[in-house]
PDB file of C-alpha atoms in Angstrom:
ATOM      1  CA  MET A   1       0.000   0.000   0.000  1.00 31.00           C
ATOM      2  CA  ILE A   2       1.438   3.404  -0.930  1.00 34.00           C
ATOM      3  CA  TRP A   3       0.155   6.946  -0.614  1.00 35.00           C
ATOM      4  CA  ARG A   4      -0.745   9.143  -3.550  1.00 36.00           C
ATOM      5  CA  ARG A   5      -0.548  12.913  -3.357  1.00 33.00           C
ATOM      6  CA  PRO A   6      -3.586  14.569  -1.695  1.00 38.00           C
ATOM      7  CA  SER A   7      -6.511  15.070  -4.048  1.00 36.00           C
ATOM      8  CA  ILE A   8      -8.603  18.241  -3.936  1.00 38.00           C
ATOM      9  CA  ILE A   9     -12.342  17.669  -3.886  1.00 40.00           C
ATOM     10  CA  PHE A  10     -15.094  20.254  -3.503  1.00 44.00           C
ATOM     11  CA  TRP A  11     -12.484  23.005  -3.009  1.00 56.00           C
ATOM     12  CA  ASN A  12     -12.887  25.918  -5.407  1.00 69.00           C
ATOM     13  CA  LYS A  13     -10.489  28.736  -6.171  1.00 76.00           C
ATOM     14  CA  GLY A  14     -12.344  31.275  -4.045  1.00 79.00           C
ATOM     15  CA  GLU A  15     -12.206  29.066  -0.965  1.00 85.00           C
ATOM     16  CA  GLU A  16      -8.519  28.439  -1.557  1.00 88.00           C
ATOM     17  CA  GLN A  17      -7.784  32.163  -1.775  1.00 91.00           C
ATOM     18  CA  MET A  18      -9.756  32.781   1.426  1.00 92.00           C
ATOM     19  CA  ALA A  19      -7.750  30.063   3.178  1.00 93.00           C
ATOM     20  CA  LYS A  20      -4.542  31.808   2.095  1.00 94.00           C
ATOM     21  CA  LEU A  21      -5.772  35.236   3.199  1.00 95.00           C
ATOM     22  CA  ARG A  22      -6.860  33.968   6.603  1.00 96.00           C
ATOM     23  CA  GLY A  23      -3.616  32.065   6.970  1.00 96.00           C
ATOM     24  CA  PHE A  24      -1.512  35.110   6.113  1.00 97.00           C
ATOM     25  CA  THR A  25      -3.469  37.280   8.564  1.00 98.00           C
ATOM     26  CA  PHE A  26      -2.956  34.707  11.295  1.00 98.00           C
ATOM     27  CA  GLU A  27       0.785  34.388  10.560  1.00 97.00           C
ATOM     28  CA  VAL A  28       1.216  38.166  10.918  1.00 98.00           C
ATOM     29  CA  PHE A  29      -0.572  38.063  14.271  1.00 98.00           C
ATOM     30  CA  LEU A  30       1.395  34.982  15.364  1.00 98.00           C
ATOM     31  CA  TRP A  31       4.813  36.506  14.744  1.00 97.00           C
ATOM     32  CA  LEU A  32       3.863  39.824  16.309  1.00 98.00           C
ATOM     33  CA  SER A  33       2.745  37.896  19.380  1.00 98.00           C
ATOM     34  CA  VAL A  34       6.035  35.969  19.345  1.00 98.00           C
ATOM     35  CA  VAL A  35       7.970  39.240  19.526  1.00 98.00           C
ATOM     36  CA  VAL A  36       5.804  40.589  22.365  1.00 98.00           C
ATOM     37  CA  TYR A  37       5.718  37.443  24.507  1.00 98.00           C
ATOM     38  CA  SER A  38       9.354  36.511  23.870  1.00 97.00           C
ATOM     39  CA  SER A  39      10.429  39.976  24.960  1.00 97.00           C
ATOM     40  CA  MET A  40       8.460  39.625  28.186  1.00 96.00           C
ATOM     41  CA  MET A  41       9.905  36.176  28.840  1.00 97.00           C
ATOM     42  CA  LEU A  42      13.447  37.413  28.274  1.00 96.00           C
ATOM     43  CA  LEU A  43      12.868  40.266  30.690  1.00 95.00           C
ATOM     44  CA  VAL A  44      11.612  38.063  33.534  1.00 93.00           C
ATOM     45  CA  GLY A  45      13.525  34.889  32.714  1.00 86.00           C
ATOM     46  CA  ARG A  46      16.489  35.368  35.021  1.00 79.00           C
ATOM     47  CA  VAL A  47      14.453  36.344  38.065  1.00 83.00           C
ATOM     48  CA  SER A  48      11.281  34.272  37.756  1.00 87.00           C
ATOM     49  CA  PRO A  49      11.351  30.966  35.829  1.00 84.00           C
ATOM     50  CA  HIS A  50       7.761  30.319  36.944  1.00 88.00           C
ATOM     51  CA  GLN A  51       6.650  33.487  35.156  1.00 94.00           C
ATOM     52  CA  VAL A  52       8.392  32.291  31.989  1.00 96.00           C
ATOM     53  CA  LEU A  53       6.273  29.130  32.003  1.00 95.00           C
ATOM     54  CA  ARG A  54       3.127  31.132  32.711  1.00 96.00           C
ATOM     55  CA  LEU A  55       3.859  33.525  29.833  1.00 97.00           C
ATOM     56  CA  GLY A  56       4.698  30.642  27.507  1.00 97.00           C
ATOM     57  CA  GLN A  57       1.421  28.882  28.159  1.00 97.00           C
ATOM     58  CA  GLN A  58      -0.453  32.163  27.879  1.00 98.00           C
ATOM     59  CA  TRP A  59       1.087  32.725  24.441  1.00 98.00           C
ATOM     60  CA  GLU A  60       0.089  29.208  23.361  1.00 98.00           C
ATOM     61  CA  ARG A  61      -3.525  29.846  24.385  1.00 98.00           C
ATOM     62  CA  VAL A  62      -3.553  33.232  22.628  1.00 98.00           C
ATOM     63  CA  ALA A  63      -2.178  31.639  19.436  1.00 98.00           C
ATOM     64  CA  LEU A  64      -4.807  28.882  19.467  1.00 98.00           C
ATOM     65  CA  TRP A  65      -7.549  31.417  20.192  1.00 98.00           C
ATOM     66  CA  ALA A  66      -6.444  33.523  17.202  1.00 98.00           C
ATOM     67  CA  LEU A  67      -6.256  30.422  15.007  1.00 98.00           C
ATOM     68  CA  LYS A  68      -9.858  29.594  15.881  1.00 98.00           C
ATOM     69  CA  ARG A  69     -11.094  33.158  15.390  1.00 98.00           C
ATOM     70  CA  VAL A  70      -9.239  33.921  12.167  1.00 98.00           C
ATOM     71  CA  CYS A  71      -8.863  30.553  10.445  1.00 97.00           C
ATOM     72  CA  LYS A  72     -11.815  28.668  12.006  1.00 96.00           C
ATOM     73  CA  ILE A  73      -9.533  25.871  13.192  1.00 97.00           C
ATOM     74  CA  SER A  74     -10.237  24.228  16.544  1.00 96.00           C
ATOM     75  CA  PHE A  75      -9.252  20.890  18.058  1.00 97.00           C
ATOM     76  CA  ARG A  76     -10.524  18.030  20.190  1.00 96.00           C
ATOM     77  CA  VAL A  77      -8.525  15.619  22.323  1.00 97.00           C
ATOM     78  CA  THR A  78      -9.352  12.034  23.213  1.00 97.00           C
ATOM     79  CA  GLY A  79      -7.418   9.713  25.491  1.00 97.00           C
ATOM     80  CA  GLN A  80      -6.147  12.227  28.042  1.00 96.00           C
ATOM     81  CA  GLU A  81      -6.719   9.608  30.735  1.00 97.00           C
ATOM     82  CA  HIS A  82      -3.602   7.847  29.383  1.00 97.00           C
ATOM     83  CA  LEU A  83      -1.333  10.684  30.529  1.00 97.00           C
ATOM     84  CA  LYS A  84       0.445  10.594  33.889  1.00 94.00           C
ATOM     85  CA  LEU A  85      -0.321  13.933  35.471  1.00 92.00           C
ATOM     86  CA  GLU A  86       2.728  13.589  37.714  1.00 92.00           C
ATOM     87  CA  GLY A  87       5.020  13.314  34.668  1.00 89.00           C
ATOM     88  CA  GLY A  88       7.892  10.869  34.184  1.00 95.00           C
ATOM     89  CA  GLN A  89       6.775   9.790  30.702  1.00 98.00           C
ATOM     90  CA  ILE A  90       7.958  10.015  27.096  1.00 98.00           C
ATOM     91  CA  ILE A  91       5.650  11.353  24.385  1.00 98.00           C
ATOM     92  CA  LEU A  92       6.168  10.084  20.832  1.00 98.00           C
ATOM     93  CA  SER A  93       4.006  12.131  18.471  1.00 98.00           C
ATOM     94  CA  ASN A  94       3.759  12.333  14.724  1.00 97.00           C
ATOM     95  CA  HIS A  95       4.802  15.699  13.282  1.00 97.00           C
ATOM     96  CA  GLN A  96       2.763  17.273  10.456  1.00 95.00           C
ATOM     97  CA  SER A  97       2.527  20.961  11.252  1.00 96.00           C
ATOM     98  CA  THR A  98       3.621  23.888  13.390  1.00 97.00           C
ATOM     99  CA  TRP A  99       0.303  23.488  15.231  1.00 98.00           C
ATOM    100  CA  GLU A 100       1.369  20.623  17.510  1.00 98.00           C
ATOM    101  CA  THR A 101       4.470  22.521  18.652  1.00 97.00           C
ATOM    102  CA  ILE A 102       2.059  25.089  20.097  1.00 98.00           C
ATOM    103  CA  ALA A 103      -0.873  22.960  21.248  1.00 98.00           C
ATOM    104  CA  LEU A 104       0.957  20.102  22.966  1.00 98.00           C
ATOM    105  CA  GLY A 105       2.402  22.623  25.396  1.00 97.00           C
ATOM    106  CA  ILE A 106      -1.021  23.082  26.966  1.00 97.00           C
ATOM    107  CA  ILE A 107      -2.399  19.585  26.336  1.00 98.00           C
ATOM    108  CA  LEU A 108       0.423  17.747  28.122  1.00 98.00           C
ATOM    109  CA  PRO A 109       1.309  17.853  31.833  1.00 96.00           C
ATOM    110  CA  GLN A 110       4.019  20.157  33.130  1.00 96.00           C
ATOM    111  CA  PRO A 111       6.955  20.252  33.588  1.00 96.00           C
ATOM    112  CA  GLN A 112       7.977  19.424  30.031  1.00 97.00           C
ATOM    113  CA  THR A 113      11.275  18.912  28.238  1.00 98.00           C
ATOM    114  CA  TRP A 114      11.237  19.005  24.442  1.00 98.00           C
ATOM    115  CA  VAL A 115      13.745  17.385  22.117  1.00 97.00           C
ATOM    116  CA  LEU A 116      14.234  19.760  19.182  1.00 96.00           C
ATOM    117  CA  LYS A 117      16.582  20.925  16.449  1.00 94.00           C
ATOM    118  CA  ARG A 118      19.394  23.145  17.726  1.00 94.00           C
ATOM    119  CA  GLU A 119      18.919  25.595  14.831  1.00 94.00           C
ATOM    120  CA  LEU A 120      15.559  26.641  16.277  1.00 96.00           C
ATOM    121  CA  LEU A 121      17.402  28.365  19.124  1.00 96.00           C
ATOM    122  CA  VAL A 122      18.902  31.001  16.816  1.00 95.00           C
ATOM    123  CA  ILE A 123      15.567  32.250  15.463  1.00 96.00           C
ATOM    124  CA  PRO A 124      15.248  35.870  16.666  1.00 96.00           C
ATOM    125  CA  PHE A 125      12.947  36.281  19.666  1.00 97.00           C
ATOM    126  CA  PHE A 126      11.376  32.828  19.337  1.00 96.00           C
ATOM    127  CA  GLY A 127      14.611  30.896  19.696  1.00 96.00           C
ATOM    128  CA  TRP A 128      15.988  33.251  22.331  1.00 96.00           C
ATOM    129  CA  ALA A 129      12.934  32.673  24.506  1.00 97.00           C
ATOM    130  CA  LEU A 130      12.934  28.943  23.733  1.00 96.00           C
ATOM    131  CA  ARG A 131      16.332  28.636  25.441  1.00 96.00           C
ATOM    132  CA  LEU A 132      14.689  29.617  28.732  1.00 96.00           C
ATOM    133  CA  PHE A 133      12.770  26.312  28.725  1.00 96.00           C
ATOM    134  CA  ASN A 134      16.000  24.245  28.710  1.00 96.00           C
ATOM    135  CA  PRO A 135      15.123  21.931  25.813  1.00 97.00           C
ATOM    136  CA  ILE A 136      17.296  19.053  24.658  1.00 97.00           C
ATOM    137  CA  ALA A 137      18.611  20.814  21.554  1.00 96.00           C
ATOM    138  CA  ILE A 138      20.364  18.387  19.218  1.00 93.00           C
ATOM    139  CA  GLU A 139      22.189  18.531  15.922  1.00 87.00           C
ATOM    140  CA  ARG A 140      20.263  16.146  13.695  1.00 75.00           C
ATOM    141  CA  SER A 141      23.473  15.227  11.875  1.00 76.00           C
ATOM    142  CA  ALA A 142      25.332  14.432  15.118  1.00 76.00           C
ATOM    143  CA  GLY A 143      24.241  10.780  15.179  1.00 79.00           C
ATOM    144  CA  ARG A 144      25.614   9.031  18.259  1.00 87.00           C
ATOM    145  CA  ASP A 145      26.432  12.312  19.989  1.00 91.00           C
ATOM    146  CA  ALA A 146      22.779  13.356  19.678  1.00 92.00           C
ATOM    147  CA  MET A 147      21.689   9.991  21.073  1.00 93.00           C
ATOM    148  CA  ARG A 148      24.049  10.326  24.040  1.00 94.00           C
ATOM    149  CA  GLN A 149      22.690  13.810  24.707  1.00 96.00           C
ATOM    150  CA  ILE A 150      19.091  12.554  24.674  1.00 96.00           C
ATOM    151  CA  LEU A 151      19.972   9.709  27.040  1.00 97.00           C
ATOM    152  CA  LYS A 152      21.992  11.825  29.469  1.00 97.00           C
ATOM    153  CA  VAL A 153      19.659  14.812  29.758  1.00 97.00           C
ATOM    154  CA  GLY A 154      16.473  12.796  29.238  1.00 97.00           C
ATOM    155  CA  THR A 155      17.337  10.402  32.081  1.00 97.00           C
ATOM    156  CA  SER A 156      17.934  13.338  34.415  1.00 97.00           C
ATOM    157  CA  ARG A 157      14.689  15.078  33.465  1.00 98.00           C
ATOM    158  CA  LEU A 158      12.636  11.893  33.813  1.00 98.00           C
ATOM    159  CA  ALA A 159      14.011  11.522  37.359  1.00 97.00           C
ATOM    160  CA  GLU A 160      12.626  15.025  37.968  1.00 97.00           C
ATOM    161  CA  ARG A 161       9.205  13.848  36.698  1.00 97.00           C
ATOM    162  CA  HIS A 162       9.315  15.777  33.433  1.00 98.00           C
ATOM    163  CA  THR A 163       7.227  14.845  30.415  1.00 98.00           C
ATOM    164  CA  ILE A 164       9.702  14.368  27.549  1.00 98.00           C
ATOM    165  CA  VAL A 165       8.235  15.390  24.167  1.00 98.00           C
ATOM    166  CA  ILE A 166       9.779  13.904  21.027  1.00 98.00           C
ATOM    167  CA  PHE A 167       8.789  13.994  17.358  1.00 97.00           C
ATOM    168  CA  PRO A 168      10.522  10.787  16.199  1.00 96.00           C
ATOM    169  CA  GLU A 169       9.984  11.582  12.517  1.00 96.00           C
ATOM    170  CA  GLY A 170      12.463  14.413  13.042  1.00 92.00           C
ATOM    171  CA  THR A 171      10.732  16.875  10.732  1.00 93.00           C
ATOM    172  CA  ARG A 172       7.249  17.843   9.593  1.00 94.00           C
ATOM    173  CA  VAL A 173       5.768  15.170   7.335  1.00 93.00           C
ATOM    174  CA  ALA A 174       2.753  15.801   5.092  1.00 90.00           C
ATOM    175  CA  PRO A 175      -0.372  13.716   5.839  1.00 89.00           C
ATOM    176  CA  ASP A 176       0.070  11.762   2.617  1.00 82.00           C
ATOM    177  CA  ARG A 177       3.687  10.873   3.411  1.00 86.00           C
ATOM    178  CA  HIS A 178       5.397   8.425   5.729  1.00 85.00           C
ATOM    179  CA  LYS A 179       8.709   8.677   7.576  1.00 93.00           C
ATOM    180  CA  SER A 180      10.033   6.016   9.904  1.00 95.00           C
ATOM    181  CA  PHE A 181      10.429   6.821  13.594  1.00 96.00           C
ATOM    182  CA  ALA A 182      13.967   7.508  14.796  1.00 95.00           C
ATOM    183  CA  PRO A 183      14.874   5.352  17.821  1.00 95.00           C
ATOM    184  CA  GLY A 184      15.969   8.041  20.330  1.00 95.00           C
ATOM    185  CA  GLY A 185      12.798   8.140  22.413  1.00 97.00           C
ATOM    186  CA  ALA A 186      12.427   4.364  22.440  1.00 97.00           C
ATOM    187  CA  VAL A 187      16.053   3.874  23.513  1.00 97.00           C
ATOM    188  CA  LEU A 188      15.510   6.370  26.346  1.00 98.00           C
ATOM    189  CA  ALA A 189      12.406   4.439  27.426  1.00 97.00           C
ATOM    190  CA  ALA A 190      14.204   1.077  27.321  1.00 97.00           C
ATOM    191  CA  ARG A 191      17.128   2.446  29.368  1.00 96.00           C
ATOM    192  CA  THR A 192      15.017   4.181  32.031  1.00 96.00           C
ATOM    193  CA  GLY A 193      11.854   2.072  32.155  1.00 95.00           C
ATOM    194  CA  ALA A 194       9.731   5.196  31.573  1.00 97.00           C
ATOM    195  CA  PRO A 195       6.406   4.642  29.795  1.00 97.00           C
ATOM    196  CA  VAL A 196       5.969   5.808  26.207  1.00 98.00           C
ATOM    197  CA  VAL A 197       2.704   7.539  25.343  1.00 98.00           C
ATOM    198  CA  PRO A 198       2.048   7.707  21.579  1.00 98.00           C
ATOM    199  CA  ILE A 199       0.066  10.585  20.086  1.00 98.00           C
ATOM    200  CA  ALA A 200      -1.537  10.800  16.640  1.00 97.00           C
ATOM    201  CA  HIS A 201      -3.098  13.903  15.092  1.00 96.00           C
ATOM    202  CA  ASN A 202      -4.063  15.246  11.673  1.00 95.00           C
ATOM    203  CA  ALA A 203      -3.033  18.904  12.094  1.00 95.00           C
ATOM    204  CA  GLY A 204      -1.312  18.907   8.700  1.00 94.00           C
ATOM    205  CA  CYS A 205      -4.708  18.642   7.014  1.00 93.00           C
ATOM    206  CA  PHE A 206      -5.586  22.115   8.303  1.00 94.00           C
ATOM    207  CA  TRP A 207      -2.245  23.842   8.843  1.00 96.00           C
ATOM    208  CA  PRO A 208       0.017  22.424   6.098  1.00 93.00           C
ATOM    209  CA  LYS A 209       3.785  22.441   6.247  1.00 91.00           C
ATOM    210  CA  LEU A 210       4.168  24.784   3.271  1.00 89.00           C
ATOM    211  CA  GLY A 211       2.413  28.001   2.286  1.00 90.00           C
ATOM    212  CA  PHE A 212       0.103  30.397   4.102  1.00 93.00           C
ATOM    213  CA  ALA A 213      -3.173  28.551   3.503  1.00 94.00           C
ATOM    214  CA  LYS A 214      -4.965  27.249   6.586  1.00 95.00           C
ATOM    215  CA  TYR A 215      -8.170  25.291   6.165  1.00 94.00           C
ATOM    216  CA  PRO A 216     -11.154  25.432   8.551  1.00 94.00           C
ATOM    217  CA  GLY A 217     -12.117  22.377  10.558  1.00 93.00           C
ATOM    218  CA  ILE A 218     -11.420  20.392  13.721  1.00 94.00           C
ATOM    219  CA  ILE A 219      -8.026  18.842  14.386  1.00 96.00           C
ATOM    220  CA  ASP A 220      -8.236  15.429  16.035  1.00 96.00           C
ATOM    221  CA  VAL A 221      -5.635  14.593  18.682  1.00 97.00           C
ATOM    222  CA  VAL A 222      -5.642  11.012  19.952  1.00 97.00           C
ATOM    223  CA  ILE A 223      -3.525  10.020  22.960  1.00 98.00           C
ATOM    224  CA  GLY A 224      -2.834   6.311  23.059  1.00 98.00           C
ATOM    225  CA  PRO A 225      -2.424   3.808  25.891  1.00 97.00           C
ATOM    226  CA  PRO A 226       1.055   3.900  27.420  1.00 98.00           C
ATOM    227  CA  ILE A 227       3.632   1.377  26.273  1.00 97.00           C
ATOM    228  CA  ASP A 228       4.847   0.328  29.695  1.00 95.00           C
ATOM    229  CA  ASP A 229       6.472  -3.094  29.539  1.00 91.00           C
ATOM    230  CA  PRO A 230       9.968  -3.185  31.068  1.00 86.00           C
ATOM    231  CA  GLY A 231      10.762  -6.300  29.065  1.00 87.00           C
ATOM    232  CA  LEU A 232      10.430  -4.646  25.667  1.00 95.00           C
ATOM    233  CA  SER A 233      13.497  -3.754  23.628  1.00 97.00           C
ATOM    234  CA  ALA A 234      13.954  -0.284  22.153  1.00 97.00           C
ATOM    235  CA  ASP A 235      13.165  -1.658  18.686  1.00 97.00           C
ATOM    236  CA  ALA A 236       9.929  -3.223  19.935  1.00 98.00           C
ATOM    237  CA  ILE A 237       8.887  -0.007  21.703  1.00 98.00           C
ATOM    238  CA  ASN A 238       9.596   2.044  18.599  1.00 97.00           C
ATOM    239  CA  ALA A 239       7.722  -0.350  16.315  1.00 98.00           C
ATOM    240  CA  HIS A 240       4.748  -0.490  18.689  1.00 97.00           C
ATOM    241  CA  ALA A 241       4.514   3.303  18.897  1.00 98.00           C
ATOM    242  CA  GLU A 242       4.881   3.812  15.151  1.00 98.00           C
ATOM    243  CA  ASP A 243       2.361   1.097  14.290  1.00 97.00           C
ATOM    244  CA  TRP A 244      -0.170   2.587  16.726  1.00 97.00           C
ATOM    245  CA  VAL A 245       0.250   6.100  15.337  1.00 97.00           C
ATOM    246  CA  ARG A 246      -0.117   4.931  11.725  1.00 95.00           C
ATOM    247  CA  ALA A 247      -3.177   2.807  12.486  1.00 95.00           C
ATOM    248  CA  THR A 248      -4.793   5.637  14.454  1.00 95.00           C
ATOM    249  CA  LEU A 249      -4.222   8.135  11.642  1.00 94.00           C
ATOM    250  CA  ARG A 250      -5.916   5.759   9.213  1.00 90.00           C
ATOM    251  CA  ALA A 251      -8.874   5.392  11.592  1.00 87.00           C
ATOM    252  CA  LEU A 252      -9.529   9.118  12.052  1.00 83.00           C
ATOM    253  CA  PRO A 253     -12.836  10.392  10.587  1.00 64.00           C
ATOM    254  CA  ARG A 254     -12.867  10.541   6.810  1.00 49.00           C
ATOM    255  CA  MET A 255     -12.312  13.980   5.358  1.00 47.00           C
ATOM    256  CA  ASP A 256     -15.534  15.896   4.856  1.00 44.00           C
ATOM    257  CA  ARG A 257     -16.053  18.923   2.602  1.00 38.00           C
ATOM    258  CA  GLN A 258     -14.107  21.189   4.950  1.00 39.00           C
ATOM    259  CA  ARG A 259     -11.130  18.877   4.892  1.00 47.00           C
ATOM    260  CA  ALA A 260     -11.373  17.673   1.312  1.00 50.00           C
ATOM    261  CA  HIS A 261      -7.990  19.162   0.448  1.00 50.00           C
ATOM    262  CA  CYS A 262      -6.492  16.485   2.671  1.00 57.00           C
ATOM    263  CA  ALA A 263      -8.442  13.545   1.251  1.00 50.00           C
ATOM    264  CA  ARG A 264      -6.094  10.689   0.522  1.00 38.00           C
ATOM    265  CA  ASN A 265      -6.235   7.939  -2.060  1.00 30.00           C
ATOM    266  CA  THR A 266      -4.367   4.682  -1.757  1.00 29.00           C
ATOM    267  CA  VAL A 267      -3.433   2.083  -4.317  1.00 31.00           C
ATOM    268  CA  ASP A 268      -2.221  -1.449  -3.896  1.00 30.00           C
ATOM    269  CA  ALA A 269       1.382  -1.938  -4.826  1.00 29.00           C
ATOM    270  CA  HIS A 270       4.123  -4.504  -4.428  1.00 30.00           C
ATOM    271  CA  HIS A 271       6.679  -3.629  -1.738  1.00 33.00           C
TER     272      HIS A 271
END
C-alpha cells in the first residue's frame, strides 16, 4: 500500500484564496505575538522561571484562540486519561505541522522537556525565549552524539518527573507521506523504564507544512495507551509506537467537505 498525493475535492479557487488570506493574517498576528511574549519572557527569565512558564502557556492559548477566530480551526482531544499527570513519561508524536508545537504545550502535563533541532534556538525572539525552557537541543546530523545527549539529559529530566516530548519523525511530514520513527525516544524508554505515550493527530490537514493557507475544521488529537512493559526492547517499543500512530491516523474520521484538500487515495502496490 502506498500513498498518492492529496486530491482536492469540492475546493474551489475562491475558498482556496480565502484560506490563504486567513492564513496570512494569522501568521502576521502569530509573529507579532512571538515578539511581544518573547520579549516579556526574556525580561523576567532570570528572576522568575515560573513566570516564563506562565507567559509561555499564555502565548500558546492566545495563538490557538487567534487560530480559531481567524482561520476557524479548533481541536478536540481524546485519550487524556492515558497521561500521567505527575510526569515521568515520554511522548512520541507524529509531526505534520507547526500546530502541535504550540498545542501540545497546553495539552500535556508540566513540567515538560522538548527534544528539538538546535537551529531553532537562533531564530530571533522565538529561539531566544525557547532557550529559557531548557530543551534538549540536538544537531540532527550528530548521530551518536545526539543519542548520548538525549539519554543523558532525558534520564535526568525523567528523574525530575518531566514529560519528555519527542517527534521521532524528526521533521514535519505531510499527511500523505510516511517517515520512519527515529529510535531516540524508544532507547531512552528502554534504558530508564519510563512509559511511552504515543500521540496521533491530523493537524497537517488544516495547517500544512508549506504556504500560508490554513483550512477550517477540527483537528483530532488522539492520545494512546502507554507502552509500559519493562521487558520490551527499544526496537519493539519504537515499532509499537509507530504502528499505533499509523493505524490511528488511518482510523480518524474521513475527510468531509471542509477537509477535502487532505483527502487521501491509496493504491495497492508490491513492496
